[in-house]
Amino acid sequence: MTADSNVCVGIDSGSSCSKLAYSDSLGTRVITQCEGFDFLELREEAEIFFDDLVFSCVLSVPENLTSRQKSGIKSKAELSGFRNVNLISENEALKLAVNDNGKVLIYDFGASRSHILFFENGSVADSVIIDDVCGNSFDMSFAEYLRERKLLKKINDDVLREAKRLKHVLSVNNSRIWHNAVILRGDFERLIYFPVKRASHFLKRFIRVFRPDRVILTGGCSKIPLVREIFDIKEVIDDLISKGCALKARSITKSDTAKNISTKSQGQSRLREIRAEMLRIEDKLTRNQKDRLYVLFRQAENINDNGITVLIENLLNEIENL
């Protein structure tokens, strides 16, 4: 697939992993993801996917970040090679992805927090954040379990990384061998059962109060089978924020393309006027002047460079004033 040089991608800069998505006439899809804020890896993956340079992105940031924090994330993206970085809030990304002016309740079950949002007529009517039921709290509980299995005195970085990895593995497998011990999905599920149950009761209260037309579960933890089972929500879209970013990126790409077409159209119109002026003073031109004008004219037609058009205009003015 070959992309235009003004292609714009969407990035969900999640606290645990970042996802890169793209939207076109074929649909909206996640291209790749990576741990943390590795924007360089995301940009390189995008350029491999499109077989072209990628300079623009739409980047989602949480609502509660300060201006300084947002600027820091933007600067990091720019240092990785994204020249044009557009920031949008996670709420705006969710709104774009859902694209529904009715009553929509979204449970964003992320790594650093759970976020319940109620959208009505396209705006956030109410929201609440649950800090203690999230992917990171699951990781710590699981890491403590692994520490006990390995008979370690305390949780270290290696055990925490293993807990995160095994959490993802056990979301698609029933068991995994870890340091000669069999770790079952049930072992992990017993650790998170009551926090997930509490979160589901909290969501049910929101549903009873607001009576939404749609309820959507999203976020990285929505991939955990137990979460899906307890929440029992029909619409589960784990990449909703990244897809919303991709849709925003698509609108920016369309806008830039429209501007380019408009500029090109204006340039072509001016070239037609110049061609008429050339014919009017053709008898005043020497052979060398005709050749030079012809070369410049062909260059302006091929690459639509306004600078070349100005050169032609100046040359014609000089000839007319002789």
JSON list of N, CA, C and O in Angstrom, two decimals, residues 165-174 185 188-189 220-226:
[
{"chain": "A", "resi": 165, "resn": "ARG", "atom": "N", "xyz": [2.91, -9.71, 31.38]},
{"chain": "A", "resi": 165, "resn": "ARG", "atom": "CA", "xyz": [2.97, -10.60, 30.21]},
{"chain": "A", "resi": 165, "resn": "ARG", "atom": "C", "xyz": [2.01, -11.78, 30.37]},
{"chain": "A", "resi": 165, "resn": "ARG", "atom": "O", "xyz": [1.26, -12.11, 29.45]},
{"chain": "A", "resi": 166, "resn": "LEU", "atom": "N", "xyz": [2.03, -12.39, 31.55]},
{"chain": "A", "resi": 166, "resn": "LEU", "atom": "CA", "xyz": [1.17, -13.55, 31.78]},
{"chain": "A", "resi": 166, "resn": "LEU", "atom": "C", "xyz": [-0.31, -13.17, 31.77]},
{"chain": "A", "resi": 166, "resn": "LEU", "atom": "O", "xyz": [-1.16, -13.95, 31.36]},
{"chain": "A", "resi": 167, "resn": "LYS", "atom": "N", "xyz": [-0.62, -11.95, 32.20]},
{"chain": "A", "resi": 167, "resn": "LYS", "atom": "CA", "xyz": [-2.01, -11.48, 32.16]},
{"chain": "A", "resi": 167, "resn": "LYS", "atom": "C", "xyz": [-2.53, -11.50, 30.72]},
{"chain": "A", "resi": 167, "resn": "LYS", "atom": "O", "xyz": [-3.65, -11.95, 30.47]},
{"chain": "A", "resi": 168, "resn": "HIS", "atom": "N", "xyz": [-1.69, -11.03, 29.79]},
{"chain": "A", "resi": 168, "resn": "HIS", "atom": "CA", "xyz": [-2.10, -11.03, 28.37]},
{"chain": "A", "resi": 168, "resn": "HIS", "atom": "C", "xyz": [-2.16, -12.46, 27.82]},
{"chain": "A", "resi": 168, "resn": "HIS", "atom": "O", "xyz": [-3.08, -12.80, 27.07]},
{"chain": "A", "resi": 169, "resn": "VAL", "atom": "N", "xyz": [-1.18, -13.27, 28.20]},
{"chain": "A", "resi": 169, "resn": "VAL", "atom": "CA", "xyz": [-1.14, -14.65, 27.71]},
{"chain": "A", "resi": 169, "resn": "VAL", "atom": "C", "xyz": [-2.36, -15.44, 28.17]},
{"chain": "A", "resi": 169, "resn": "VAL", "atom": "O", "xyz": [-2.99, -16.17, 27.40]},
{"chain": "A", "resi": 170, "resn": "LEU", "atom": "N", "xyz": [-2.73, -15.27, 29.44]},
{"chain": "A", "resi": 170, "resn": "LEU", "atom": "CA", "xyz": [-3.86, -16.02, 30.00]},
{"chain": "A", "resi": 170, "resn": "LEU", "atom": "C", "xyz": [-5.22, -15.49, 29.54]},
{"chain": "A", "resi": 170, "resn": "LEU", "atom": "O", "xyz": [-6.25, -16.09, 29.83]},
{"chain": "A", "resi": 171, "resn": "SER", "atom": "N", "xyz": [-5.20, -14.37, 28.82]},
{"chain": "A", "resi": 171, "resn": "SER", "atom": "CA", "xyz": [-6.45, -13.88, 28.24]},
{"chain": "A", "resi": 171, "resn": "SER", "atom": "C", "xyz": [-6.83, -14.69, 27.00]},
{"chain": "A", "resi": 171, "resn": "SER", "atom": "O", "xyz": [-7.99, -14.69, 26.59]},
{"chain": "A", "resi": 172, "resn": "VAL", "atom": "N", "xyz": [-5.83, -15.39, 26.43]},
{"chain": "A", "resi": 172, "resn": "VAL", "atom": "CA", "xyz": [-6.10, -16.20, 25.23]},
{"chain": "A", "resi": 172, "resn": "VAL", "atom": "C", "xyz": [-5.77, -17.68, 25.44]},
{"chain": "A", "resi": 172, "resn": "VAL", "atom": "O", "xyz": [-6.05, -18.51, 24.58]},
{"chain": "A", "resi": 173, "resn": "ASN", "atom": "N", "xyz": [-5.15, -18.01, 26.59]},
{"chain": "A", "resi": 173, "resn": "ASN", "atom": "CA", "xyz": [-4.80, -19.40, 26.90]},
{"chain": "A", "resi": 173, "resn": "ASN", "atom": "C", "xyz": [-5.29, -19.75, 28.30]},
{"chain": "A", "resi": 173, "resn": "ASN", "atom": "O", "xyz": [-5.39, -18.88, 29.18]},
{"chain": "A", "resi": 174, "resn": "ASN", "atom": "N", "xyz": [-5.57, -21.01, 28.52]},
{"chain": "A", "resi": 174, "resn": "ASN", "atom": "CA", "xyz": [-6.07, -21.46, 29.83]},
{"chain": "A", "resi": 174, "resn": "ASN", "atom": "C", "xyz": [-4.95, -21.68, 30.84]},
{"chain": "A", "resi": 174, "resn": "ASN", "atom": "O", "xyz": [-5.19, -21.72, 32.05]},
{"chain": "A", "resi": 185, "resn": "ARG", "atom": "N", "xyz": [-5.31, -19.88, 34.17]},
{"chain": "A", "resi": 185, "resn": "ARG", "atom": "CA", "xyz": [-6.12, -18.68, 34.05]},
{"chain": "A", "resi": 185, "resn": "ARG", "atom": "C", "xyz": [-6.96, -18.47, 35.31]},
{"chain": "A", "resi": 185, "resn": "ARG", "atom": "O", "xyz": [-7.14, -17.34, 35.78]},
{"chain": "A", "resi": 188, "resn": "PHE", "atom": "N", "xyz": [-5.30, -16.44, 38.09]},
{"chain": "A", "resi": 188, "resn": "PHE", "atom": "CA", "xyz": [-5.38, -14.99, 37.89]},
{"chain": "A", "resi": 188, "resn": "PHE", "atom": "C", "xyz": [-6.80, -14.48, 38.15]},
{"chain": "A", "resi": 188, "resn": "PHE", "atom": "O", "xyz": [-7.01, -13.44, 38.79]},
{"chain": "A", "resi": 189, "resn": "GLU", "atom": "N", "xyz": [-7.81, -15.22, 37.66]},
{"chain": "A", "resi": 189, "resn": "GLU", "atom": "CA", "xyz": [-9.19, -14.78, 37.80]},
{"chain": "A", "resi": 189, "resn": "GLU", "atom": "C", "xyz": [-9.64, -14.70, 39.25]},
{"chain": "A", "resi": 189, "resn": "GLU", "atom": "O", "xyz": [-10.43, -13.82, 39.62]},
{"chain": "A", "resi": 220, "resn": "GLY", "atom": "N", "xyz": [-8.00, -1.77, 27.46]},
{"chain": "A", "resi": 220, "resn": "GLY", "atom": "CA", "xyz": [-7.18, -2.98, 27.42]},
{"chain": "A", "resi": 220, "resn": "GLY", "atom": "C", "xyz": [-7.72, -4.13, 28.25]},
{"chain": "A", "resi": 220, "resn": "GLY", "atom": "O", "xyz": [-7.63, -5.29, 27.86]},
{"chain": "A", "resi": 221, "resn": "CYS", "atom": "N", "xyz": [-8.32, -3.82, 29.42]},
{"chain": "A", "resi": 221, "resn": "CYS", "atom": "CA", "xyz": [-8.84, -4.89, 30.29]},
{"chain": "A", "resi": 221, "resn": "CYS", "atom": "C", "xyz": [-10.09, -5.54, 29.73]},
{"chain": "A", "resi": 221, "resn": "CYS", "atom": "O", "xyz": [-10.52, -6.59, 30.25]},
{"chain": "A", "resi": 222, "resn": "SER", "atom": "N", "xyz": [-10.69, -4.95, 28.71]},
{"chain": "A", "resi": 222, "resn": "SER", "atom": "CA", "xyz": [-11.89, -5.56, 28.11]},
{"chain": "A", "resi": 222, "resn": "SER", "atom": "C", "xyz": [-11.54, -6.86, 27.39]},
{"chain": "A", "resi": 222, "resn": "SER", "atom": "O", "xyz": [-12.43, -7.63, 27.04]},
{"chain": "A", "resi": 223, "resn": "LYS", "atom": "N", "xyz": [-10.23, -7.12, 27.20]},
{"chain": "A", "resi": 223, "resn": "LYS", "atom": "CA", "xyz": [-9.81, -8.36, 26.55]},
{"chain": "A", "resi": 223, "resn": "LYS", "atom": "C", "xyz": [-9.78, -9.54, 27.54]},
{"chain": "A", "resi": 223, "resn": "LYS", "atom": "O", "xyz": [-9.68, -10.69, 27.11]},
{"chain": "A", "resi": 224, "resn": "ILE", "atom": "N", "xyz": [-9.84, -9.24, 28.84]},
{"chain": "A", "resi": 224, "resn": "ILE", "atom": "CA", "xyz": [-9.79, -10.31, 29.85]},
{"chain": "A", "resi": 224, "resn": "ILE", "atom": "C", "xyz": [-11.13, -11.05, 29.84]},
{"chain": "A", "resi": 224, "resn": "ILE", "atom": "O", "xyz": [-12.19, -10.43, 30.04]},
{"chain": "A", "resi": 225, "resn": "PRO", "atom": "N", "xyz": [-11.12, -12.37, 29.65]},
{"chain": "A", "resi": 225, "resn": "PRO", "atom": "CA", "xyz": [-12.38, -13.14, 29.56]},
{"chain": "A", "resi": 225, "resn": "PRO", "atom": "C", "xyz": [-13.30, -12.95, 30.76]},
{"chain": "A", "resi": 225, "resn": "PRO", "atom": "O", "xyz": [-14.52, -12.82, 30.60]},
{"chain": "A", "resi": 226, "resn": "LEU", "atom": "N", "xyz": [-12.75, -12.92, 31.99]},
{"chain": "A", "resi": 226, "resn": "LEU", "atom": "CA", "xyz": [-13.59, -12.77, 33.18]},
{"chain": "A", "resi": 226, "resn": "LEU", "atom": "C", "xyz": [-14.30, -11.42, 33.18]},
{"chain": "A", "resi": 226, "resn": "LEU", "atom": "O", "xyz": [-15.46, -11.33, 33.60]}
]
